Coordinates of C-alpha atoms in Angstrom, one line a residue:
Chain A
X229 CA -13.8 1.1 -39.2
X230 CA -15.7 3.9 -37.9
X231 CA -18.6 3.5 -35.1
X232 CA -21.0 5.3 -33.7
X233 CA -22.1 5.7 -30.5
X234 CA -25.7 7.1 -29.3
X235 CA -25.4 9.3 -26.2
X236 CA -27.7 12.0 -24.4
X237 CA -26.9 15.9 -25.0
X238 CA -26.0 17.7 -22.1
X239 CA -24.5 20.6 -23.6
X240 CA -25.0 21.2 -27.6
X241 CA -23.0 21.7 -30.2
X242 CA -20.4 19.4 -32.0
X243 CA -16.9 19.1 -32.7
X244 CA -13.9 17.1 -34.3
X245 CA -11.1 16.3 -32.2
X246 CA -8.7 13.5 -31.1
X247 CA -9.5 10.9 -28.1
X248 CA -8.1 11.5 -25.0
X249 CA -9.5 8.5 -22.7
X250 CA -9.5 8.2 -19.1
X251 CA -10.7 4.8 -18.0
X252 CA -11.0 6.0 -14.0
X253 CA -13.0 8.3 -12.9
X254 CA -11.4 11.9 -13.6
X255 CA -10.3 14.3 -11.2
X256 CA -11.1 17.6 -12.5
X257 CA -9.4 20.2 -9.7
X258 CA -6.2 17.7 -9.9
X259 CA -5.9 17.5 -13.7
X260 CA -6.6 20.9 -14.2
X261 CA -5.4 23.1 -11.7
X262 CA -1.8 23.7 -12.9
X263 CA -2.5 23.6 -16.2
X264 CA -4.8 27.0 -15.5
X265 CA -2.2 28.7 -14.0
X266 CA 0.7 28.0 -15.9
X267 CA 1.4 26.6 -19.6
X268 CA -0.5 27.1 -22.9
X269 CA -3.7 26.0 -24.2
X270 CA -2.5 22.4 -24.5
X271 CA -3.5 22.0 -20.7
X272 CA -1.4 19.2 -19.5
X273 CA -2.5 16.7 -17.3
X274 CA -1.9 17.4 -13.8
X275 CA -3.4 14.6 -12.4
X276 CA -0.9 11.9 -10.9
X277 CA -3.1 9.4 -9.7
X278 CA -4.7 9.4 -13.1
X279 CA -2.0 7.2 -15.3
X280 CA -4.2 7.3 -18.6
X281 CA -3.8 11.4 -18.9
X282 CA -1.0 12.7 -16.2
X283 CA 1.1 15.0 -18.1
X284 CA -1.0 14.3 -21.5
X285 CA -2.5 17.7 -23.2
X286 CA -6.1 18.0 -22.7
X287 CA -6.8 21.1 -24.5
X288 CA -8.6 20.4 -27.8
X289 CA -9.3 16.7 -27.0
X290 CA -12.2 14.8 -27.1
X291 CA -12.1 13.6 -23.3
X292 CA -13.8 10.1 -22.8
X293 CA -14.4 9.3 -19.5
X294 CA -17.0 7.7 -17.3
X295 CA -17.4 10.2 -15.0
X296 CA -15.5 13.1 -13.1
X297 CA -14.3 12.8 -9.2
X298 CA -13.0 15.3 -6.3
X299 CA -13.1 18.8 -5.0
X300 CA -16.4 20.5 -5.8
X301 CA -14.5 23.2 -7.4
X302 CA -14.9 20.8 -10.3
X303 CA -17.7 22.6 -12.1
X304 CA -15.8 26.2 -11.6
X305 CA -13.0 24.7 -12.8
X306 CA -14.2 23.7 -16.1
X307 CA -16.0 27.0 -16.1
X308 CA -12.9 28.7 -16.1
X309 CA -11.2 26.5 -18.8
X310 CA -13.6 27.1 -21.1
X311 CA -13.3 30.7 -20.2
X312 CA -9.7 30.2 -20.8
X313 CA -9.6 28.2 -24.2
X314 CA -7.9 25.8 -22.3
X315 CA -10.7 23.0 -22.1
X316 CA -11.2 20.0 -23.9
X317 CA -13.0 20.2 -27.5
X318 CA -16.1 18.1 -26.0
X319 CA -16.4 15.8 -23.3
X320 CA -18.1 12.3 -23.7
X321 CA -18.8 9.9 -20.7
X322 CA -20.1 6.9 -20.6
X323 CA -22.1 7.1 -17.4
X324 CA -24.6 9.6 -16.4
X325 CA -22.8 12.4 -16.2
X326 CA -21.9 13.7 -12.2
X327 CA -23.3 17.2 -10.5
X328 CA -19.6 18.8 -11.0
X329 CA -19.3 18.1 -15.0
X330 CA -22.9 18.5 -15.2
X331 CA -22.5 22.2 -13.6
X332 CA -19.6 23.1 -15.4
X333 CA -20.7 22.2 -19.2
X334 CA -24.3 23.8 -17.9
X335 CA -22.4 27.1 -16.3
X336 CA -20.6 27.5 -19.7
X337 CA -23.3 26.8 -22.0
X338 CA -25.4 29.3 -20.1
X339 CA -22.7 32.0 -19.1
X340 CA -20.1 31.9 -22.1
X341 CA -19.8 32.2 -25.6
X342 CA -16.8 29.3 -25.9
X343 CA -19.0 26.4 -26.5
X344 CA -17.8 22.6 -25.1
X345 CA -20.4 19.7 -26.2
X346 CA -21.1 17.3 -23.8
X347 CA -22.5 13.9 -24.2
X348 CA -23.3 11.4 -21.7
X349 CA -24.6 7.7 -21.3
X350 CA -22.6 6.4 -24.2
X351 CA -22.3 2.9 -22.3
X352 CA -19.3 1.0 -20.7
X353 CA -18.8 -0.4 -24.5
X354 CA -17.3 3.5 -26.2
X355 CA -15.2 3.7 -23.2
X356 CA -13.5 0.1 -24.0
X357 CA -13.4 0.7 -27.6
X358 CA -11.9 4.3 -27.8
X359 CA -8.1 5.0 -27.9
X360 CA -6.1 7.6 -27.4
X361 CA -5.5 9.6 -30.6
X362 CA -8.6 8.0 -32.5
X363 CA -10.5 10.7 -34.2
X364 CA -13.8 11.5 -32.6
X365 CA -17.1 13.5 -33.9
X366 CA -20.0 14.6 -32.1
X367 CA -23.2 15.9 -33.7
X368 CA -25.6 18.4 -32.4
X369 CA -27.8 14.9 -31.5
X370 CA -25.9 13.3 -29.3
X371 CA -24.3 10.9 -31.8
X372 CA -20.4 10.1 -31.5
X373 CA -18.5 8.3 -34.3
X374 CA -14.8 7.2 -33.6
X375 CA -12.6 6.3 -36.1
Chain B
X26 CA -39.6 20.1 -14.0
X27 CA -43.0 21.6 -13.0
X28 CA -42.1 25.0 -11.0
X29 CA -44.6 27.1 -8.5
X30 CA -45.4 30.6 -9.4
X31 CA -43.0 32.2 -8.0
X32 CA -39.9 30.0 -9.4
X33 CA -41.4 30.5 -13.1
X34 CA -41.7 34.3 -12.2
X35 CA -38.1 34.0 -11.8
X36 CA -37.2 31.7 -14.9
X37 CA -39.6 34.2 -17.0
X38 CA -37.2 37.3 -15.7
X39 CA -39.4 38.6 -13.4
X40 CA -36.6 39.7 -11.1
X41 CA -34.5 40.7 -14.2
X42 CA -32.2 38.7 -16.8
X43 CA -29.6 37.3 -14.6
X44 CA -31.8 35.9 -11.8
X45 CA -33.7 34.3 -15.1
X46 CA -30.3 33.0 -16.2
X47 CA -29.6 31.7 -12.7
X48 CA -32.7 29.9 -12.3
X49 CA -32.3 28.6 -16.0
X50 CA -28.7 27.3 -15.0
X51 CA -30.5 25.5 -11.7
X52 CA -33.4 23.7 -13.9
X53 CA -31.1 22.7 -16.3
X54 CA -29.1 21.5 -13.7
X55 CA -32.0 19.2 -12.0
X56 CA -33.3 18.3 -15.5
X57 CA -29.9 16.7 -15.9
X58 CA -30.7 14.7 -12.8
X59 CA -34.1 13.7 -13.4
X60 CA -35.5 16.4 -11.0
X61 CA -39.1 17.2 -10.8
X62 CA -39.1 20.4 -8.7
X63 CA -37.2 22.7 -6.7
X64 CA -37.1 22.6 -3.0
X65 CA -36.5 25.4 -0.5
X66 CA -33.3 25.7 0.9
X67 CA -33.9 25.1 4.5
X68 CA -30.5 25.7 6.6
X69 CA -29.7 29.1 8.3
X70 CA -26.6 28.9 6.3
X71 CA -25.2 28.3 3.0
X72 CA -21.4 27.4 2.4
X73 CA -19.4 28.1 -0.8
X74 CA -15.7 26.4 -1.8
X75 CA -14.6 29.2 -3.5
X76 CA -12.6 31.4 -1.4
X77 CA -9.4 32.4 -3.7
X78 CA -8.5 35.1 -5.7
X79 CA -6.7 33.8 -8.7
X80 CA -6.2 35.6 -11.7
X81 CA -7.7 32.3 -13.8
X82 CA -10.5 32.6 -11.8
X83 CA -11.5 36.1 -13.6
X84 CA -14.4 34.9 -15.7
X85 CA -15.6 33.5 -12.0
X86 CA -15.7 36.6 -10.6
X87 CA -17.0 38.8 -13.5
X88 CA -20.1 36.6 -13.2
X89 CA -20.2 37.2 -9.7
X90 CA -20.1 41.1 -10.1
X91 CA -22.8 40.4 -12.6
X92 CA -24.9 38.8 -9.7
X93 CA -24.4 41.7 -7.5
X94 CA -24.8 44.0 -10.0
X95 CA -27.9 42.8 -10.3
X96 CA -29.0 42.7 -6.6
X97 CA -28.6 38.8 -6.8
X98 CA -27.2 38.1 -3.5
X99 CA -27.4 35.2 -1.0
X100 CA -30.8 35.0 0.8
X101 CA -28.7 33.3 3.5
X102 CA -25.5 34.3 5.1
X103 CA -22.8 31.9 4.0
X104 CA -19.3 30.6 5.1
X105 CA -16.5 29.9 2.6
X106 CA -13.5 28.0 2.2
X107 CA -10.2 29.0 3.7
X108 CA -7.8 31.8 2.4
X109 CA -4.8 30.7 0.5
X110 CA -2.5 33.1 2.4
X111 CA -1.2 33.6 5.8
X112 CA 1.2 35.6 7.0
X113 CA 2.5 32.9 9.8
X114 CA 3.1 29.9 7.3
X115 CA 7.0 29.4 6.4
X116 CA 7.8 30.9 3.2
X117 CA 10.6 32.8 1.5
X118 CA 10.7 36.5 -0.7
X119 CA 10.4 34.5 -3.9
X120 CA 7.3 32.1 -3.0
X121 CA 5.6 35.8 -1.3
X122 CA 6.2 37.6 -4.4
X123 CA 4.5 34.7 -6.3
X124 CA 1.5 34.4 -4.2
X125 CA 0.7 38.0 -4.3
X126 CA 1.5 39.5 -7.3
X127 CA 1.1 36.4 -9.4
X128 CA -1.2 33.8 -8.0
X129 CA -3.5 35.3 -5.8
X130 CA -3.4 38.9 -6.9
X131 CA -7.5 38.7 -7.0
X132 CA -7.7 37.9 -2.9
X133 CA -9.0 41.0 -2.0
X134 CA -11.4 41.0 -4.9
X135 CA -13.3 37.5 -4.0
X136 CA -12.9 38.3 -0.4
X137 CA -14.8 41.7 -1.2
X138 CA -17.7 39.6 -3.7
X139 CA -18.2 36.8 -0.9
X140 CA -18.8 40.0 1.7
X141 CA -21.1 41.1 -0.6
X142 CA -22.9 37.8 -1.1
X143 CA -23.6 37.8 2.7
X144 CA -20.7 36.4 5.2
X145 CA -21.7 34.6 8.2
X146 CA -18.7 36.0 10.0
X147 CA -15.4 37.8 8.6
X148 CA -13.3 35.5 9.5
X149 CA -15.6 32.5 8.8
X150 CA -13.3 31.2 6.3
X151 CA -12.8 27.2 6.5
X152 CA -13.5 24.3 4.7
X153 CA -14.9 22.5 8.4
X154 CA -17.8 25.0 8.5
X155 CA -19.6 22.5 10.0
X156 CA -17.5 22.7 13.5
X157 CA -19.6 23.9 16.4
X158 CA -16.9 26.6 17.0
X159 CA -17.8 28.0 13.5
X160 CA -21.6 27.8 14.1
X161 CA -22.8 26.5 10.4
X162 CA -23.9 23.3 11.8
X163 CA -27.3 22.1 9.8
X164 CA -30.1 20.7 11.7
X165 CA -31.0 16.8 10.7
X166 CA -33.2 16.9 7.3
X167 CA -32.0 20.5 6.5
X168 CA -31.4 21.4 2.9
X169 CA -28.7 22.8 2.0
X170 CA -26.7 24.4 -1.0
X171 CA -23.4 23.7 -0.1
X172 CA -20.0 23.2 -2.1
X173 CA -17.1 21.6 -0.6
X174 CA -16.7 18.2 -1.2
X175 CA -15.6 17.3 2.6
X176 CA -18.2 19.6 3.8
X177 CA -20.9 17.9 1.9
X178 CA -20.1 14.6 2.6
X179 CA -20.0 15.3 6.4
X180 CA -23.2 17.0 6.5
X181 CA -24.9 14.2 4.4
X182 CA -23.9 11.6 6.5
X183 CA -23.0 12.4 10.0
X184 CA -25.5 15.4 10.7
X185 CA -28.5 13.9 8.3
X186 CA -28.7 17.1 6.4
X187 CA -29.6 16.7 2.7
X188 CA -27.1 18.4 -0.1
X189 CA -25.6 17.2 -3.2
X190 CA -22.2 17.4 -4.4
X191 CA -22.9 20.9 -6.0
X192 CA -20.2 22.9 -7.6
X193 CA -18.7 26.1 -6.3
X194 CA -20.7 28.8 -8.2
X195 CA -23.9 26.5 -8.3
X196 CA -23.9 26.6 -4.2
X197 CA -24.1 30.5 -4.7
X198 CA -26.7 30.4 -7.0
X199 CA -28.9 27.6 -4.8
X200 CA -28.4 30.3 -1.8
X201 CA -29.4 33.6 -4.3
X202 CA -32.8 32.2 -5.4
X203 CA -33.3 30.3 -2.2
X204 CA -34.1 26.9 -4.1
X205 CA -32.4 23.6 -5.3
X206 CA -33.6 20.9 -7.9
X207 CA -34.6 17.7 -6.0
X208 CA -32.5 14.8 -6.8
X209 CA -29.6 12.5 -5.5
X210 CA -29.1 12.9 -1.8
X211 CA -32.2 15.1 -1.3
X212 CA -34.3 12.0 -1.9
X213 CA -35.1 9.1 0.0
X214 CA -33.9 6.7 -3.1
X215 CA -30.3 8.5 -3.1
X216 CA -29.4 7.7 0.2
X217 CA -29.4 4.4 0.0
X218 CA -26.5 2.4 -0.1
X219 CA -25.0 0.7 -3.4
X220 CA -21.6 -0.9 -1.4
X221 CA -21.4 -2.6 1.6
X222 CA -18.2 -2.3 3.2
X223 CA -17.0 -5.1 5.8
X224 CA -14.1 -3.7 7.9
X225 CA -12.2 -6.7 9.0
X226 CA -8.7 -5.2 10.2
X227 CA -6.8 -6.3 13.2
X228 CA -6.4 -2.5 14.6
X229 CA -8.2 0.9 14.2
X230 CA -7.9 1.6 10.5
X231 CA -6.6 5.3 10.0
X232 CA -9.4 7.4 8.7
X233 CA -7.2 9.3 6.0
X234 CA -6.3 5.5 4.5
X235 CA -9.6 3.9 5.3
X236 CA -11.3 7.0 3.4
X237 CA -9.0 7.0 0.6
X238 CA -9.7 2.9 -0.2
X239 CA -13.8 3.4 0.1
X240 CA -13.5 6.4 -2.3
X241 CA -11.5 4.7 -5.0
X242 CA -13.6 1.8 -4.5
X243 CA -17.1 3.3 -4.9
X244 CA -16.3 6.6 -6.3
X245 CA -19.5 8.5 -6.7
X246 CA -21.9 5.5 -5.0
X247 CA -23.2 5.3 -1.7
X248 CA -21.2 2.7 1.4
X249 CA -22.9 1.3 4.2
X250 CA -19.7 0.5 6.6
X251 CA -20.2 -2.5 9.0
X252 CA -17.4 -3.4 12.0
X253 CA -15.9 0.4 12.0
X254 CA -17.9 0.8 15.3
X255 CA -16.0 -2.2 16.9
X256 CA -12.9 0.6 16.7
X257 CA -14.7 4.3 16.8
X258 CA -17.7 3.6 19.1
X259 CA -21.5 4.1 18.7
X260 CA -21.6 7.9 19.8
X261 CA -20.4 11.3 18.1
X262 CA -17.5 12.1 20.5
X263 CA -14.8 14.8 19.5
X264 CA -12.5 12.3 18.8
X265 CA -15.2 10.4 16.2
X266 CA -16.4 13.7 14.9
X267 CA -12.4 14.1 13.7
X268 CA -12.2 10.9 12.6
X269 CA -15.4 11.1 10.4
X270 CA -13.6 14.6 9.2
X271 CA -11.1 12.8 8.2
X272 CA -12.2 9.7 6.9
X273 CA -15.0 11.8 4.9
X274 CA -12.5 13.9 3.2
X275 CA -10.6 11.0 2.0
X276 CA -13.6 9.4 0.6
X277 CA -14.5 12.5 -1.4
X278 CA -11.1 13.6 -2.7
X279 CA -10.0 10.0 -3.5
X280 CA -13.6 9.2 -5.2
X281 CA -16.3 11.6 -5.1
X282 CA -18.2 9.9 -2.1
X283 CA -21.1 12.6 -1.0
X284 CA -22.5 10.2 1.6
X285 CA -21.5 7.4 3.8
X286 CA -23.6 5.3 6.3
X287 CA -21.7 3.5 9.1
X288 CA -23.4 1.1 10.8
X289 CA -24.4 1.9 14.7
X290 CA -23.0 5.7 14.1
X291 CA -24.8 8.0 11.7
X292 CA -28.2 9.3 12.1
X293 CA -30.1 7.3 9.1
X294 CA -27.7 4.0 9.8
X295 CA -28.9 3.7 13.5
X296 CA -32.8 4.2 12.4
X297 CA -32.7 2.1 9.4
X298 CA -29.7 -0.3 9.6
X299 CA -29.6 -2.5 6.8
X300 CA -33.1 -1.5 5.7
X301 CA -30.6 1.4 3.8
X302 CA -28.7 -0.9 1.2
X303 CA -30.3 -1.5 -2.6
X304 CA -31.2 -5.0 -3.6
X305 CA -27.9 -6.3 -5.0
X306 CA -25.6 -4.5 -3.0
X307 CA -22.1 -4.9 -3.6
X308 CA -19.5 -6.0 -1.1
X309 CA -16.2 -4.7 -0.3
X310 CA -13.7 -6.5 2.3
X311 CA -11.0 -4.2 3.9
X312 CA -8.4 -5.8 5.9
X313 CA -5.0 -4.8 7.0
X314 CA -3.6 -6.1 3.8
X315 CA -5.7 -4.0 1.7
X316 CA -5.2 -0.7 3.8
X317 CA -1.4 -1.2 2.9
X318 CA -2.1 -2.4 -0.8
X319 CA -3.8 1.5 -0.8
X320 CA -1.0 2.7 0.7
X321 CA 1.8 1.2 -1.0
X322 CA -0.1 2.6 -4.5
X323 CA 0.4 6.1 -3.6
X324 CA 2.4 8.0 -6.2
X325 CA 5.5 10.1 -4.8
X326 CA 6.4 12.6 -7.7
X327 CA 9.1 14.0 -6.1
X328 CA 12.2 14.6 -8.1
X329 CA 14.3 12.9 -5.8
X330 CA 12.4 10.6 -3.7
X331 CA 15.0 10.6 -0.8
X332 CA 15.2 14.4 -0.4
X333 CA 14.6 16.2 3.4
X334 CA 10.8 17.2 3.8
X335 CA 11.1 21.0 3.9
X336 CA 7.7 21.5 5.0
X337 CA 5.0 19.5 7.1
X338 CA 1.4 19.9 6.2
X339 CA -1.5 18.8 9.0
X340 CA -5.2 19.8 8.6
X341 CA -6.6 19.4 5.3
X342 CA -9.4 19.6 6.4
X343 CA -8.9 22.0 8.7
X344 CA -8.1 20.2 12.5
X345 CA -10.4 20.5 15.0
X346 CA -9.7 22.0 18.4
X347 CA -9.6 18.4 20.0
X348 CA -7.2 17.4 17.4
X349 CA -4.7 20.4 17.9
X350 CA -5.0 19.8 21.6
X351 CA -3.9 15.7 20.9
X352 CA -1.2 16.7 18.7
X353 CA 0.2 19.2 21.3
X354 CA 0.7 16.0 23.7
X355 CA 1.6 13.4 21.3
X356 CA 4.1 16.0 19.9
X357 CA 5.9 17.3 23.1
X358 CA 6.0 13.4 24.5
X359 CA 7.9 12.3 20.9
X360 CA 10.3 15.1 21.4
X361 CA 11.1 13.9 24.8
X362 CA 11.4 10.5 24.0
X363 CA 13.6 11.5 20.8
X364 CA 15.7 14.1 23.1
X365 CA 14.9 16.8 21.1
X366 CA 13.0 19.9 21.9
X367 CA 12.0 21.5 18.6
X368 CA 10.6 19.7 15.6
X369 CA 13.1 19.0 13.0
X370 CA 10.6 19.5 9.9
X371 CA 8.7 23.3 9.9
X372 CA 5.6 21.9 10.2
X373 CA 1.8 23.9 10.4
X374 CA -1.2 22.7 11.5
X375 CA -4.3 24.3 10.0
X376 CA -7.1 24.8 11.6
X377 CA -10.5 27.6 11.5
X378 CA -9.9 31.1 12.3
X379 CA -12.3 30.8 15.3
X380 CA -10.8 27.4 16.5
X381 CA -6.9 29.4 15.7
X382 CA -8.4 31.9 18.4
X383 CA -10.0 29.1 20.9
X384 CA -6.6 27.4 20.9
X385 CA -4.7 30.7 21.3
X386 CA -6.7 31.4 24.3
X387 CA -5.7 27.9 25.7
X388 CA -2.9 26.8 27.6
X389 CA -2.1 24.5 24.8
X390 CA -1.0 27.5 22.6
X391 CA 2.4 28.2 23.9
X392 CA 3.3 24.5 24.6
X393 CA 2.8 23.8 21.0
X394 CA 4.6 27.2 19.8
X395 CA 7.5 25.6 22.2
X396 CA 7.8 22.9 20.0
X397 CA 8.0 25.2 16.7
X398 CA 4.8 23.9 15.3
X399 CA 2.9 26.8 13.7
X400 CA -0.9 26.9 14.0
X401 CA -2.3 28.8 11.0
X402 CA -5.6 29.2 9.0
X403 CA -4.4 28.8 5.5
X404 CA -5.7 26.5 2.8
X405 CA -2.7 24.5 2.5
X406 CA -3.9 23.1 -0.8
X407 CA -3.9 26.5 -2.3
X408 CA -0.2 27.3 -0.3
X409 CA 1.1 24.1 -2.5
X410 CA -0.6 25.1 -5.7
X411 CA 2.1 26.5 -7.7
X412 CA 5.2 25.2 -9.6
X413 CA 7.8 26.7 -6.4
X414 CA 5.9 24.5 -3.8
X415 CA 5.2 21.5 -6.3
X416 CA 9.4 21.5 -6.1
X417 CA 9.1 21.8 -2.3
X418 CA 9.4 18.2 -0.6
X419 CA 6.5 18.6 1.5
X420 CA 4.8 16.0 3.9
X421 CA 1.4 15.5 4.9
X422 CA -0.8 13.0 7.2
X423 CA -3.7 14.5 4.8
X424 CA -5.0 12.4 1.6
X425 CA -6.8 15.1 0.5
X426 CA -3.8 17.5 0.2
X427 CA -1.9 14.2 -1.1
X428 CA -4.8 14.0 -4.2
X429 CA -4.5 17.4 -5.5
X430 CA -0.9 18.1 -4.7
X431 CA 2.9 17.0 -4.7
X432 CA 2.9 16.3 -1.0
X433 CA 4.2 12.9 -0.1
X434 CA 1.7 11.2 2.5
X435 CA 2.7 9.4 5.7
X436 CA 0.5 7.9 8.6
X437 CA -0.1 9.5 11.8
X438 CA 2.6 7.7 13.3
X439 CA 5.3 8.4 10.5
X440 CA 4.8 11.7 10.0
X441 CA 5.1 12.3 13.9
X442 CA 8.1 10.5 13.9
X443 CA 9.8 12.3 11.5
X444 CA 9.1 15.3 12.5
X445 CA 10.4 14.6 16.2
X446 CA 12.8 12.0 15.6
X447 CA 14.4 11.3 12.0
X448 CA 13.8 14.7 10.5
X449 CA 13.8 13.2 6.9

């Protein structure tokens, strides 16, 4: 059964993609640093400290997470991932977005043609409900439908 | 957000399209966090987390070219994170080829861009820019536009400066326009503590493991730590500076801590004490067992878990001068006790170029060299950031390096034993 959650739009856009869920903080640099340099668009997660995502493809997924953590290269790494087409199709935050992820989303929205919709404040219920592989639809208003 | 006349003019494009986009980005960044105004950057110098010329960073460097061509350079001089290559670090022809030809083949380009933005010194490449030898030491209350998680948490917590955990690129934007949005750690409320962390260990907790435990627990929130002054004192000595540098880096990389308070030690805790605590503060008790639990939970992703270490890195973040001296003495004594004259694992101590020069001029340089240990200003994280190094069994006592690479973590005593006595 489909369930819809309402969040706040940080970077506008719409998409439909399978979910990849990180229940803990998502370390952007640790996750993307190898994937950016090596391998294809699937961008396998390189963060050995994240059992939810380690070695799973991040590219083209609806990345569901509480927040990002770690290095302040985070926003720049997201920006580079979007430019390289190795980014998640969208990023969906249960909590209010953190400063690094917000930077990456806003920089990409303002300086790149490729878009990566970002929605935050979806709530813990969203993160508890969503599972890897569930199909997620995001609209321009910040409505996130999980099925 | 309410902008003043100058800020509005920038946003309206009075200084060109690029400056307008830079301002628009900073305004959107602030609005995402409810900022109501932009405030001037008041520190003398900035600091950038960007220092590595990876080809995958071409989109970032292309953006920087557009800024520079539009005359949008920094209003203040900046320091930047360490460089990814250095001549004296153990390597091999294949690794050299990978570094120079495939990975960091844009190094000259990024260093040239940073120079155009306005480097403080030609060699101001270090993550520990706040150490006195480098000269980028903000004053209490200064508003910063910095990035580099370990530097931001140190500046906020130990120096009492005000800086958000800005991302790379954003920190340059703030230095370019001279304003940053006021939210988070720039506000009084944003500096309040969400957690009280009680230290109940039977001995001085290792900075790298304590920081890891705190970071993993509180993530982006602000901890107020009690009971640590018993072990590290109430004054900022060189030893305390080194401890807090390593502790903070671990909190920031294992979580995303941007500010911590330590009872009776850090400036705001000394002044306001428990008044910094929010209502309904959460509590985290750390004892010996908890630190052991944290360390036992670190994954080792070496293919052969029993492999003999081929390299040891210490100094992420870069070591202080006093740490270099202390470790010289410790390594000498441990080698003597073990009946060895040189370290059994190739070992690199990393530090800022300015400290590398100071150390080279000291009596300790020859003594450390005699042990076989190399001092370098390289960024060990960037050195490790490739498939060849990933396969290499590297050991470290840096929790930051452990977090971002395949390096295996050991505490200081064990590292000392491995490199001087065990060899494996």
